[in-house]
C-alpha positions as a printed NumPy array, in Angstrom:
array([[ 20.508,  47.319,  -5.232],
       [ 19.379,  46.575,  -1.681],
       [ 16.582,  43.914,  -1.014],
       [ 14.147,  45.923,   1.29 ],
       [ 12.921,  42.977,   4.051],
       [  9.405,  41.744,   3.578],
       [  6.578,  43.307,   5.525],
       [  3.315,  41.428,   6.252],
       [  0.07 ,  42.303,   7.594],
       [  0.917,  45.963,   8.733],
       [ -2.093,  48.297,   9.749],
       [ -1.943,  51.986,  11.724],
       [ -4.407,  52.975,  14.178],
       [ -3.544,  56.866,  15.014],
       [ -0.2  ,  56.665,  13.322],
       [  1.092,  53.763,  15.227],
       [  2.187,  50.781,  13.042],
       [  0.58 ,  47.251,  14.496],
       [  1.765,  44.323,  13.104],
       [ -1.178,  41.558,  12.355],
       [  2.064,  38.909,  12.664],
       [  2.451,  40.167,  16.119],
       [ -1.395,  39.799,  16.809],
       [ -1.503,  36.107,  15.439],
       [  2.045,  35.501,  17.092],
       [  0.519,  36.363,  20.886],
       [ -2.694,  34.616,  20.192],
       [ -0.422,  31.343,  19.958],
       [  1.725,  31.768,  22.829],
       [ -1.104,  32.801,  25.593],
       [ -2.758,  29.142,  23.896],
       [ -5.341,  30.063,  21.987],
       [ -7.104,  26.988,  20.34 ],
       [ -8.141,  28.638,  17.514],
       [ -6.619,  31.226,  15.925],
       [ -7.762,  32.26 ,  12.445],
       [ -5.693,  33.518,   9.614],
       [ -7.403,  35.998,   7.035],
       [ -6.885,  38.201,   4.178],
       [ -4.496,  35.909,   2.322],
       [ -5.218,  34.189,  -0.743],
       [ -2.383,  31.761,  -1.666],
       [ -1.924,  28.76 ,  -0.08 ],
       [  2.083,  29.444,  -0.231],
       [  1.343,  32.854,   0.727],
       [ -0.18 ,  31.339,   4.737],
       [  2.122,  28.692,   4.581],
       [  4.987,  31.226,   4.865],
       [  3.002,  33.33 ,   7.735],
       [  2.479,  29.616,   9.283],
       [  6.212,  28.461,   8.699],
       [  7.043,  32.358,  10.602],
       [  4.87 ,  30.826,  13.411],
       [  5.588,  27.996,  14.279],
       [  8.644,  29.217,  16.296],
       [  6.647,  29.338,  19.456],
       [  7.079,  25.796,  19.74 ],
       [  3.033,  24.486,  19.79 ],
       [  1.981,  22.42 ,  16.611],
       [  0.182,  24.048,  14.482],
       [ -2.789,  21.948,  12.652],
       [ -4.354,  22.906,   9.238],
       [ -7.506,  21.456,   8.471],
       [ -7.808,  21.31 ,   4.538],
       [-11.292,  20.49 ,   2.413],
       [ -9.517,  17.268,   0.115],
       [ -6.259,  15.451,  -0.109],
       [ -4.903,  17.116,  -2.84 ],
       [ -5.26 ,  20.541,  -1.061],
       [ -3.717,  18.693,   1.889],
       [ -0.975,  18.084,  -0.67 ],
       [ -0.585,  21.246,  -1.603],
       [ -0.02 ,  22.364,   1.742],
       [  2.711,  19.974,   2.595],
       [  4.617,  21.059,  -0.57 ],
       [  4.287,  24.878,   0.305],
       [  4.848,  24.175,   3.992],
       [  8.343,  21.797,   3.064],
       [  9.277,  24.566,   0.992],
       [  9.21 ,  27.455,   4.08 ],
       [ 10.442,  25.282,   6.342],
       [ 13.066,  23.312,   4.425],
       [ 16.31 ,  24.741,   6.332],
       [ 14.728,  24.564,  10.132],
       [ 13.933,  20.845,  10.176],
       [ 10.49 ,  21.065,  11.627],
       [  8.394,  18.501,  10.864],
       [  5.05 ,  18.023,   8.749],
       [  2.915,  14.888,   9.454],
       [ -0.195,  14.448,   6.781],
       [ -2.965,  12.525,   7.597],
       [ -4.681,  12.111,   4.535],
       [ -8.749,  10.826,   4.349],
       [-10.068,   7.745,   2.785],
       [-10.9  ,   8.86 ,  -0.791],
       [-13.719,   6.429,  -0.466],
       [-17.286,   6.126,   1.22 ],
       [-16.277,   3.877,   4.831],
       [-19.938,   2.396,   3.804],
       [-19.742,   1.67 ,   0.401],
       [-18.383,  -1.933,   0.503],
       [-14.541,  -0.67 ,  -1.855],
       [-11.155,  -0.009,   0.086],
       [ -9.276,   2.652,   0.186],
       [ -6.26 ,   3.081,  -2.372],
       [ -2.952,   1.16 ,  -0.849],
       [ -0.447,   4.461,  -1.049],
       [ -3.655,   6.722,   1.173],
       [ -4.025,   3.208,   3.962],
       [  0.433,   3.515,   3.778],
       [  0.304,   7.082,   4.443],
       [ -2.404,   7.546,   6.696],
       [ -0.731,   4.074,   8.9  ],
       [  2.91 ,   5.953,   8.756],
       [  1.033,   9.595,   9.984],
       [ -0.45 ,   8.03 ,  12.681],
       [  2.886,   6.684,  13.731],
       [  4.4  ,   9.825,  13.866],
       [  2.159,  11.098,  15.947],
       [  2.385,   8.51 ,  18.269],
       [  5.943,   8.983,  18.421],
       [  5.893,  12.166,  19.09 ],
       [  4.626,  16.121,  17.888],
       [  5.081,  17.388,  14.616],
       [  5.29 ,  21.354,  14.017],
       [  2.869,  21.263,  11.481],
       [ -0.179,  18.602,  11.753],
       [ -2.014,  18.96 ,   8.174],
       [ -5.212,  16.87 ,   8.151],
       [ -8.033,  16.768,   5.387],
       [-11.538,  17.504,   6.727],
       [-12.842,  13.918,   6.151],
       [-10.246,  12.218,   7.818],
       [-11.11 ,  13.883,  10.961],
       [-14.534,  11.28 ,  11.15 ],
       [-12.521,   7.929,  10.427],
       [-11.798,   6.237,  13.659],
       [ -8.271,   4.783,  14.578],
       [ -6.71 ,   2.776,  16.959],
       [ -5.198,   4.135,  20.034],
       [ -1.508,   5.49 ,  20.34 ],
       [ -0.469,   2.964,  22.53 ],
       [ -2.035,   0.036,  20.173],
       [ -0.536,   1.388,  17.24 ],
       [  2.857,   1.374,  19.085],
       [  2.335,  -2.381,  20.323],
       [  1.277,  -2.967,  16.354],
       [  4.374,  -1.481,  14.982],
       [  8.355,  -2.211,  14.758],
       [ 11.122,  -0.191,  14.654],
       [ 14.393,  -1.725,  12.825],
       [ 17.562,  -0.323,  13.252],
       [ 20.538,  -1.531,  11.615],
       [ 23.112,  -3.427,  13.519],
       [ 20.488,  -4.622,  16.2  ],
       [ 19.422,  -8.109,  16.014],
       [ 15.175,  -8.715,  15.7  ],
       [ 14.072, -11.613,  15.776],
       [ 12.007, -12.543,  12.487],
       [  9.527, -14.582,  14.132],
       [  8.522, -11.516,  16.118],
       [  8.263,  -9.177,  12.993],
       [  6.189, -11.852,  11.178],
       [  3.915, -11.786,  13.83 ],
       [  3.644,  -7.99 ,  14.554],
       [  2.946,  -7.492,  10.696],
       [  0.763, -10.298,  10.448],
       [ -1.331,  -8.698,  13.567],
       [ -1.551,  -5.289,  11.937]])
């Protein structure tokens, strides 16, 4: 039995085939800022039209409504992407009210801290980011650098140094 390839988004307009992929594909490469993705339902289903995107090299940022949705992204996304190595940076939001006087859980202030290095280190192909994050301040890229430490074995650091550069952060 042959596997037929599978077609997305494929419309006519007086008999011509037009591809919606292609359509979504230019948008990115002329630099569109937004460019909006309709008529699918799944999650896994855009993640694979996002993952067939991505090859034009920009990075591609998905705003989600929570963190577990945010989640669920990043698990559909590693999935399509798994054998190309591109990269997925989440910055999750503080589950909590900034005013209410309770911190945020340890694992979300870990992952939100390693996200933001990432980014300072460089671009991811996908940026996934939850809605509420977007309205927490952070510290600049080049603070966040000066903050952080990068150990790599065989090099000597000096642990009076990395004392101090934790202890700052």
């Amino acid at each position: 039995m042959q596997m037929r390839p599978l077609r997305i988004f494929v419309f006519m307009r007086n008999g011509e085939e037009i591809s919606e992929f292609k359509r979504l594909q230019s948008a990115i490469e002329r630099g569109e800022r937004v460019v909006a993705l309709d008529g699918l339902t799944s999650t896994a289903a855009k993640a694979y039209v996002l993952a067939r995107l991505s090859a034009a090299g920009k990075t591609i940022v998905i705003v989600t409504d929570t963190n577990a949705s945010l989640d669920a992204w990043e698990t559909d996304l590693s999935f399509w992407t798994r054998k190309s190595e591109k990269s997925i940076t989440c910055l999750p939001s503080f589950e909590t009210d900034v005013y209410s006087g309770s911190s945020p859980h340890a694992e979300t202030l870990e992952r939100r801290a390693l996200s933001l290095w990432q980014l300072s280190e460089g671009q991811p192909a996908f940026l996934l980011v939850s809605a509420r994050s977007l309205i927490s301040r952070t510290v600049k890229p080049d603070e966040l650098r000066a903050l952080g430490a990068t150990l790599k074995l065989d090099e000597d650091c000096s642990p009076d140094d990395l004392v101090e550069r934790l202890a700052a952060s």
